mmCIF file of C-alpha atoms in Angstrom:
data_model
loop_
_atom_site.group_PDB
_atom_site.id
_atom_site.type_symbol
_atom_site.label_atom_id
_atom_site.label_comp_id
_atom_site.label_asym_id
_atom_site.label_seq_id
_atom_site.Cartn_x
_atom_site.Cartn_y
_atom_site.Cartn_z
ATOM 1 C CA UNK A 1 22.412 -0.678 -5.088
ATOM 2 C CA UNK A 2 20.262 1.666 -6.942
ATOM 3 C CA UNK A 3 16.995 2.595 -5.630
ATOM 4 C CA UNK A 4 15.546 0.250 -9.119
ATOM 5 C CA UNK A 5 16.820 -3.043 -6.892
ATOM 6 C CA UNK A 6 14.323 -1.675 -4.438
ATOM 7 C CA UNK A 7 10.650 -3.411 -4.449
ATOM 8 C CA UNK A 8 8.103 -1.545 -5.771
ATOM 9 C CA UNK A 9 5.320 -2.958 -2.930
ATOM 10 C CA UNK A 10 6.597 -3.364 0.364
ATOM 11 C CA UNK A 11 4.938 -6.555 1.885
ATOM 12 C CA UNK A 12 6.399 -6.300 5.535
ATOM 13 C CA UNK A 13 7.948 -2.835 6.930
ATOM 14 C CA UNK A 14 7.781 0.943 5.197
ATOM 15 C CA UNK A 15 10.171 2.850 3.566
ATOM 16 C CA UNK A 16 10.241 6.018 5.901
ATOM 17 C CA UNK A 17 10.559 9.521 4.723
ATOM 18 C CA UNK A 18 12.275 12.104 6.998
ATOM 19 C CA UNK A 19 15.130 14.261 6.923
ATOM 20 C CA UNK A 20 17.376 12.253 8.529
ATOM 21 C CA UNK A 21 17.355 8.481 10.003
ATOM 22 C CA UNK A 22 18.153 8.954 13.622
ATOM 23 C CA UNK A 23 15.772 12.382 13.936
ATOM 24 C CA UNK A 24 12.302 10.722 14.089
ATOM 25 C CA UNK A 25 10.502 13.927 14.384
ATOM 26 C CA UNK A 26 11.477 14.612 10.984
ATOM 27 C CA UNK A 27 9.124 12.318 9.765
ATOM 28 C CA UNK A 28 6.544 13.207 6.757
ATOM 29 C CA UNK A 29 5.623 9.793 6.079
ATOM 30 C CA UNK A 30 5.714 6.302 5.798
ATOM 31 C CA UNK A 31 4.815 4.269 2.870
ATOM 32 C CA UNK A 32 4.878 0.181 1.588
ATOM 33 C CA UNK A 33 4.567 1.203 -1.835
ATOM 34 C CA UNK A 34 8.307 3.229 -3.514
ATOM 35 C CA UNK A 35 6.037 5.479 -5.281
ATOM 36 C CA UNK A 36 4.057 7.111 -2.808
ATOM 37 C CA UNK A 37 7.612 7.163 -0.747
ATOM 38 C CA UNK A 38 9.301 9.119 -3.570
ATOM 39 C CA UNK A 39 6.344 11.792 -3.715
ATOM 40 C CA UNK A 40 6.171 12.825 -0.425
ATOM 41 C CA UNK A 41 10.248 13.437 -0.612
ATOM 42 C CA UNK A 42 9.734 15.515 -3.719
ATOM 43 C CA UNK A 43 7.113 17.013 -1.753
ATOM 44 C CA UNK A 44 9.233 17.490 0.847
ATOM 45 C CA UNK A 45 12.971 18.659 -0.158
ATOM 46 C CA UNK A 46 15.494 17.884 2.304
ATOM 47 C CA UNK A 47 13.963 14.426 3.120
ATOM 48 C CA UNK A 48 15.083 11.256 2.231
ATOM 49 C CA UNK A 49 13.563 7.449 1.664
ATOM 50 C CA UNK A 50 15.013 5.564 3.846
ATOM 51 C CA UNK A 51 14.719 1.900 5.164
ATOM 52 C CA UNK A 52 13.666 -0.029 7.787
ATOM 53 C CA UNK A 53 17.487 -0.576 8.134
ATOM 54 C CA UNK A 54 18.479 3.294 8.093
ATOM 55 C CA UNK A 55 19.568 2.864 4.971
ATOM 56 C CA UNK A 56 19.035 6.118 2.240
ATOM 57 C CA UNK A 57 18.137 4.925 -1.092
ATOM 58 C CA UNK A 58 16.492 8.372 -2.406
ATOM 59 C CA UNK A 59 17.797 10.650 -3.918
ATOM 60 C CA UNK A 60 20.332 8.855 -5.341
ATOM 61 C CA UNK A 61 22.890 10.927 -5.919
ATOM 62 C CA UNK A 62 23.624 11.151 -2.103
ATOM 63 C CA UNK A 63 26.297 8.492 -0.095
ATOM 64 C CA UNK A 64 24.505 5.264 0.645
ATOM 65 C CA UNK A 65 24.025 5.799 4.759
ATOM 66 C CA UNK A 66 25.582 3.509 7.017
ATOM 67 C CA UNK A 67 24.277 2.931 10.326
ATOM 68 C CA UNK A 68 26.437 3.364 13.184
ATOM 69 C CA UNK A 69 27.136 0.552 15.603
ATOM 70 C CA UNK A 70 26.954 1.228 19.487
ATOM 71 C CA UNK A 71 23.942 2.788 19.846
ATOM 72 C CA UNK A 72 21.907 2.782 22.478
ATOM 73 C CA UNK A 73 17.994 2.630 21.489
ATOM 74 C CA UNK A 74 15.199 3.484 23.548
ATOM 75 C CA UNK A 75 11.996 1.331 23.510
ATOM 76 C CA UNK A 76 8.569 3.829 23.977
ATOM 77 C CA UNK A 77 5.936 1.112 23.969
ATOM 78 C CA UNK A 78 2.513 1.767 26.058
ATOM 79 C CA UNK A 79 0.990 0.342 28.185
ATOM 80 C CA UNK A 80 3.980 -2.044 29.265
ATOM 81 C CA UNK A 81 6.672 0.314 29.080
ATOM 82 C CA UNK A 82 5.400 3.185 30.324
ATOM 83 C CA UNK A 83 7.157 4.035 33.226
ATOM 84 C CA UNK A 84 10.339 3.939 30.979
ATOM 85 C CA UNK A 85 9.209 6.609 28.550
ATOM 86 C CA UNK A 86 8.494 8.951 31.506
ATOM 87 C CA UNK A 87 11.693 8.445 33.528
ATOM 88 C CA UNK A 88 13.332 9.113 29.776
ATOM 89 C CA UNK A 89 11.042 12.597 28.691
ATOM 90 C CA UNK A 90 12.374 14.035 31.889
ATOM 91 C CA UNK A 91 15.954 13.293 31.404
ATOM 92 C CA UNK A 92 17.735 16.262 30.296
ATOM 93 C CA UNK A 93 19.357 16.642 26.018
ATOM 94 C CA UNK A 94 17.653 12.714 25.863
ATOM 95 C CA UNK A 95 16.573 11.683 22.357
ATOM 96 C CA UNK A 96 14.178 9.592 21.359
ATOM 97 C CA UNK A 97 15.385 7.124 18.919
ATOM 98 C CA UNK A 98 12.906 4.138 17.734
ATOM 99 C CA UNK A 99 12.815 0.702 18.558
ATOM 100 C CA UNK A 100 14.128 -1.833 16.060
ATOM 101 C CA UNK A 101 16.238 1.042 14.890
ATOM 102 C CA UNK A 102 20.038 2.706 14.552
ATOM 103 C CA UNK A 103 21.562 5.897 14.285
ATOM 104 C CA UNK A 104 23.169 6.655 11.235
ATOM 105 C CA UNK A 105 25.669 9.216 9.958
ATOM 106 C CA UNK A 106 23.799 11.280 7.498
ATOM 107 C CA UNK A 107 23.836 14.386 5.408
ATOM 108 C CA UNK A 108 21.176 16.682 4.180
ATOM 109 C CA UNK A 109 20.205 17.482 0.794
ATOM 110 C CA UNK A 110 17.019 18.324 -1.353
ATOM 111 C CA UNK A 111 18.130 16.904 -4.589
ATOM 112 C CA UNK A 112 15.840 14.921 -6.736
ATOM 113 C CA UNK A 113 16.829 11.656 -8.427
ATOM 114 C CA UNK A 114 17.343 12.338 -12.310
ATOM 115 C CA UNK A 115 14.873 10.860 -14.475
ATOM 116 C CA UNK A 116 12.176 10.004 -11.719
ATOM 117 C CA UNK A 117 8.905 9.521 -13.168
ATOM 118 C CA UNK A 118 6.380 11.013 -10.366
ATOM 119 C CA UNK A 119 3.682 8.969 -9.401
ATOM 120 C CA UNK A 120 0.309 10.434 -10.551
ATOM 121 C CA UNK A 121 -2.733 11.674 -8.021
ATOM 122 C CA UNK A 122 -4.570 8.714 -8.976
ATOM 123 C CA UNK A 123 -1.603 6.019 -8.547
ATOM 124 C CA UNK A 124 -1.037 7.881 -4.973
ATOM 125 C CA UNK A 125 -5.006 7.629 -3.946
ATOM 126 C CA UNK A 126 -4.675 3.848 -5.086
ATOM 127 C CA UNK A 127 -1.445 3.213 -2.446
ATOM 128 C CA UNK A 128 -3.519 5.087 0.527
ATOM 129 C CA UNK A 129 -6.245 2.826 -0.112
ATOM 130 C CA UNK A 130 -4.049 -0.399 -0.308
ATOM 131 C CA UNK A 131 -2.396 0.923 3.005
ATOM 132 C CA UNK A 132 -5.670 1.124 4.648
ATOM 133 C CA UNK A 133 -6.450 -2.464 3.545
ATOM 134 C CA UNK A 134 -3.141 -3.650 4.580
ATOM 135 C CA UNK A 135 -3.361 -1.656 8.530
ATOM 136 C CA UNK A 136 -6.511 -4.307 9.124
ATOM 137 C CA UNK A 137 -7.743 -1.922 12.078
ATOM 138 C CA UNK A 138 -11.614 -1.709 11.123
ATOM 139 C CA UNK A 139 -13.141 1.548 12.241
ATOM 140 C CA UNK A 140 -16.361 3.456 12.135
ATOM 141 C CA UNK A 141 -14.993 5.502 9.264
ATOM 142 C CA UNK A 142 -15.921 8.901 11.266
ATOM 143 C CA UNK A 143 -13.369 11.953 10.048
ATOM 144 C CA UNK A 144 -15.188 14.662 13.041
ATOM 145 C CA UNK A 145 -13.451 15.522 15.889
ATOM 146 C CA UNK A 146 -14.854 13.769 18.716
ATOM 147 C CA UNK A 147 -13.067 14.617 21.839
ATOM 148 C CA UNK A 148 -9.779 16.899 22.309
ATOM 149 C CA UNK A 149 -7.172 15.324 24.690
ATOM 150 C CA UNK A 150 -3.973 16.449 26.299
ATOM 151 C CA UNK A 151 -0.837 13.402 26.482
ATOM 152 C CA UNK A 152 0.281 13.230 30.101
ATOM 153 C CA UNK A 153 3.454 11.662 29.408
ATOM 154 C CA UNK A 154 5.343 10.948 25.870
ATOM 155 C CA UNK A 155 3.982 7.757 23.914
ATOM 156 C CA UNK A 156 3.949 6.230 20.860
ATOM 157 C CA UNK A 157 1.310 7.058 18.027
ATOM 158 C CA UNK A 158 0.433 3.450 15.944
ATOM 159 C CA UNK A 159 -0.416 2.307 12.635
ATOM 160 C CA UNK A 160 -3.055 0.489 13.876
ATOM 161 C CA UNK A 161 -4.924 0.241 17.599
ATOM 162 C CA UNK A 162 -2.377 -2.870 18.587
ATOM 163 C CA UNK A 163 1.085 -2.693 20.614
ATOM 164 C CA UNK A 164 1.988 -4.916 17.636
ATOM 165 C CA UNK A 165 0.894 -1.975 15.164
ATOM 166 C CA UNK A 166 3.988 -0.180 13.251
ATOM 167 C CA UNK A 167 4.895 3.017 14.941
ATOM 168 C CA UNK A 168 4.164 6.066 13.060
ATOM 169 C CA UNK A 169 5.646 9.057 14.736
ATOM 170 C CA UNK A 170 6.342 10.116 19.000
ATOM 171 C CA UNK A 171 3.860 12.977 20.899
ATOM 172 C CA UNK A 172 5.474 14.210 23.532
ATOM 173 C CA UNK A 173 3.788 14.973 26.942
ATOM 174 C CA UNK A 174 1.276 18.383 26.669
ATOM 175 C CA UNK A 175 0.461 17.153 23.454
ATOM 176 C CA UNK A 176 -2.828 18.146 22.294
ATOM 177 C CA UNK A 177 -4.254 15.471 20.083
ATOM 178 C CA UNK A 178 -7.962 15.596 18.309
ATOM 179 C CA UNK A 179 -9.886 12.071 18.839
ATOM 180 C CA UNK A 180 -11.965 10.706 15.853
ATOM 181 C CA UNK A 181 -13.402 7.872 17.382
ATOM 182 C CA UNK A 182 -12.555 5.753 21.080
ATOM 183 C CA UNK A 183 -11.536 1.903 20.058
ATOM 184 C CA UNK A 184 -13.309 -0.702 22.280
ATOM 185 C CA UNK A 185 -9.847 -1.783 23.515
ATOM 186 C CA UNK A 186 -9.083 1.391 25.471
ATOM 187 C CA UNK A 187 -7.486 3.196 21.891
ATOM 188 C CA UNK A 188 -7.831 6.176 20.284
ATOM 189 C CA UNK A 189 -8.047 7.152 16.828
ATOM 190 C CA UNK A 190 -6.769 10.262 16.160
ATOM 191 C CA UNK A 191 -6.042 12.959 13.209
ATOM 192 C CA UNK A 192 -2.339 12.328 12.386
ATOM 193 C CA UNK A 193 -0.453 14.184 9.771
ATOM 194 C CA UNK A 194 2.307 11.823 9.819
ATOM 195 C CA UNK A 195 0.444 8.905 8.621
ATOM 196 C CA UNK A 196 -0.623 8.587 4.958
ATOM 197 C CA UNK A 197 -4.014 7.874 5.623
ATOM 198 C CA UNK A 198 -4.503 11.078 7.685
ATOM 199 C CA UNK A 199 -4.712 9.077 11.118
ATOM 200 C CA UNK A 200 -3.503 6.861 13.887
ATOM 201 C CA UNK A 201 -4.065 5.370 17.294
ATOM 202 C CA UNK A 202 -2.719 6.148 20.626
ATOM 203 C CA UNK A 203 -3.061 4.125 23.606
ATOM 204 C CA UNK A 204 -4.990 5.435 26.644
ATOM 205 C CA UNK A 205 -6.267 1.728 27.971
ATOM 206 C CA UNK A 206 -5.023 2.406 31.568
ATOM 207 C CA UNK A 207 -7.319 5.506 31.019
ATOM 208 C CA UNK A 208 -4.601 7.645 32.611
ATOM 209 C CA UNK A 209 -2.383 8.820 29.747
ATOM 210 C CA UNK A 210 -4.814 11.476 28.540
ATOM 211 C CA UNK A 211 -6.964 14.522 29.627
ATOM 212 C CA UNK A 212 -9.813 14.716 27.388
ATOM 213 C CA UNK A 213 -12.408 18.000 26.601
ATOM 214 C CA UNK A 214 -15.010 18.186 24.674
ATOM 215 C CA UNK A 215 -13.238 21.448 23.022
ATOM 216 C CA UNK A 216 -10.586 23.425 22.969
ATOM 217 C CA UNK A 217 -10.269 27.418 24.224
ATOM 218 C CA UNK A 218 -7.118 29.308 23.458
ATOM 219 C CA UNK A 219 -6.836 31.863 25.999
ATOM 220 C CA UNK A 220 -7.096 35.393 24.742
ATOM 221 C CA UNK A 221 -6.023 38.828 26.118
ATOM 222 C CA UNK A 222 -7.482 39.948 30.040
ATOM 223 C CA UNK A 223 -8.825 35.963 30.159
ATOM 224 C CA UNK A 224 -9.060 34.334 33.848
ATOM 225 C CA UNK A 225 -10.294 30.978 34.140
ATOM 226 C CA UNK A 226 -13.235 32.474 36.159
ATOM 227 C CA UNK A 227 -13.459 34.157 32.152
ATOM 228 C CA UNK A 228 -13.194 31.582 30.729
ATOM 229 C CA UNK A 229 -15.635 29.601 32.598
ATOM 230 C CA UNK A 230 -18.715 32.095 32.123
ATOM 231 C CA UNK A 231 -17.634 31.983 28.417
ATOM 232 C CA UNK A 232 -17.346 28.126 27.757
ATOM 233 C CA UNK A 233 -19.634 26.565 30.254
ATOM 234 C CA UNK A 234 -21.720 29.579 31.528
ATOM 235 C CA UNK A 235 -21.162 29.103 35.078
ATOM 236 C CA UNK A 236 -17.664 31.173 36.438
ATOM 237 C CA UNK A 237 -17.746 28.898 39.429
ATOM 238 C CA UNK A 238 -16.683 25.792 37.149
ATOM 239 C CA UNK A 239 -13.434 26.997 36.389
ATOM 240 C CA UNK A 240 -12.250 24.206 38.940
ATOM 241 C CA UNK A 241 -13.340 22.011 36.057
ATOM 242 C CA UNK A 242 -11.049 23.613 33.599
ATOM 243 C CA UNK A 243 -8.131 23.554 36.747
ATOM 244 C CA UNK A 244 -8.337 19.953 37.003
ATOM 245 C CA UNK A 245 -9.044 19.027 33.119
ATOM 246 C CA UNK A 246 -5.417 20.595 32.115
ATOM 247 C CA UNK A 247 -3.577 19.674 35.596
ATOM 248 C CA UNK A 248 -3.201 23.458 36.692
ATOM 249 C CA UNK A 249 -2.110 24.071 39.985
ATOM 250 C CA UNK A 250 -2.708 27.568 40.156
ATOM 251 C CA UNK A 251 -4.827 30.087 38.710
ATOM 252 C CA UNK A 252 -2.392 31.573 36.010
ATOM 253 C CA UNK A 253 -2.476 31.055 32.097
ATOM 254 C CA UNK A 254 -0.515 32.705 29.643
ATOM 255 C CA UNK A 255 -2.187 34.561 26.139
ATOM 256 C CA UNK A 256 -2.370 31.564 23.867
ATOM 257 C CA UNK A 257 -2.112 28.610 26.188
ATOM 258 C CA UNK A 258 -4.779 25.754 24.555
ATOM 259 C CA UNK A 259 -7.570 24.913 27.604
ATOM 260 C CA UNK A 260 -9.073 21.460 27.297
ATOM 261 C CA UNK A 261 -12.798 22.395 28.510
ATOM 262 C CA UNK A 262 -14.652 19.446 30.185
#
């Protein structure tokens, strides 16, 4: 098929740009509309548009992908699953492959498709804004950074503030995240460079899969946390605080290690 025989508007699933199907991580974006899709790859050389079957449709001038049968797939869901995704982030060489997904045999390649008209600024502002009407997550709209907070174990980042919300991209645990507003439900909303719309939501309803500050310190030459204490909350004697806000068990930090200060 050529990538024409492809819709145009995507009414159920994305077409998913990354480098290749079965490395998530890769990820620069996912889209319902082909035009925004084809954008970010040309934005992006050595991605691909694939979709929600693992199947390569952009550029064309690579193999059609075929996805690989026997694979075994890893569900990261939160809260429900939980215990799952941390028994699997310890486990040694383990990938993290998406539910609802395959692994492919791919092969990498920046070319562009021949001929592609590129969608314009304004006919890419217009698909962001349809993909925010189509998420249905209301929110109050604020774009500050609220709170700073630390993953405790790996989870899944959402489309929307629902376990029934498409999945958007994986943080892994140690994950420093910046909050833009706390959902009712136990969510948060946070910045998100992987999602078109600039953010996503995270789960933290058991209220035990994040640390949270209200900023972040990044540790500097001859620091100690007794330092860093009389610096962030003028009182050296606090630097318990910072101990228990990033799970240290001892007194040593490293030039450059990110401090969530309570």
């Amino acid at each position: 098929m050529s990538i024409n025989d492809y819709p145009a508007k995507l009414t159920d699933g994305y077409y998913y740009v990354r480098t290749a199907w079965e490395d998530e991580e890769s990820q620069v974006g996912q889209y319902r509309t082909l035009k925004s899709a084809i954008a970010r790859a040309d934005a992006n050389p050595g991605t691909h548009i694939f979709t929600g079957d693992g199947i390569a449709i952009y550029p064309e001038d690579e193999e059609t992908v075929t996805v690989s049968e026997g694979t075994e797939e890893i569900t990261l869901d939160e809260p429900e699953a939980i215990q799952d995704d941390q028994i699997q982030a310890e486990t040694e060489g383990s990938e993290e492959v998406a539910a609802g997904t395959e692994t492919p045999n791919t092969e990498d390649s920046g070319a562009s498709e021949e001929g592609a008209t590129e969608p314009t600024a304004e006919e890419i502002a217009e698909a962001q804004t349809e993909a925010l009407a189509e998420g249905e997550y209301p929110n109050d709209g604020n774009t500050e950074t609220i709170l700073y907070a630390r993953a405790n174990t790996l989870l899944n980042v959402r489309s929307g503030n629902s376990l029934d919300a498409d999945k958007v991209t994986v943080i892994k645990k140690g994950t420093v995240v910046e909050v833009l507003e706390l959902c009712d439900n136990g969510w948060y909303r946070i910045k998100c460079e992987a999602a078109e719309c600039g953010y996503a939501y995270v789960s933290n309803a058991i209220g035990t899969y994040f640390n949270t500050g209200t900023s972040l310190y990044t540790v500097q030459p001859s620091d100690s946390l007794w330092k860093i204490a009389e610096k962030t909350l003028n009182d050296g004697k606090k630097y318990t605080d910072i101990k228990a806000a990033n799970n240290l068990t001892s007194n040593y930090i490293r030039v450059g290690m990110q401090l969530l200060i309570p």
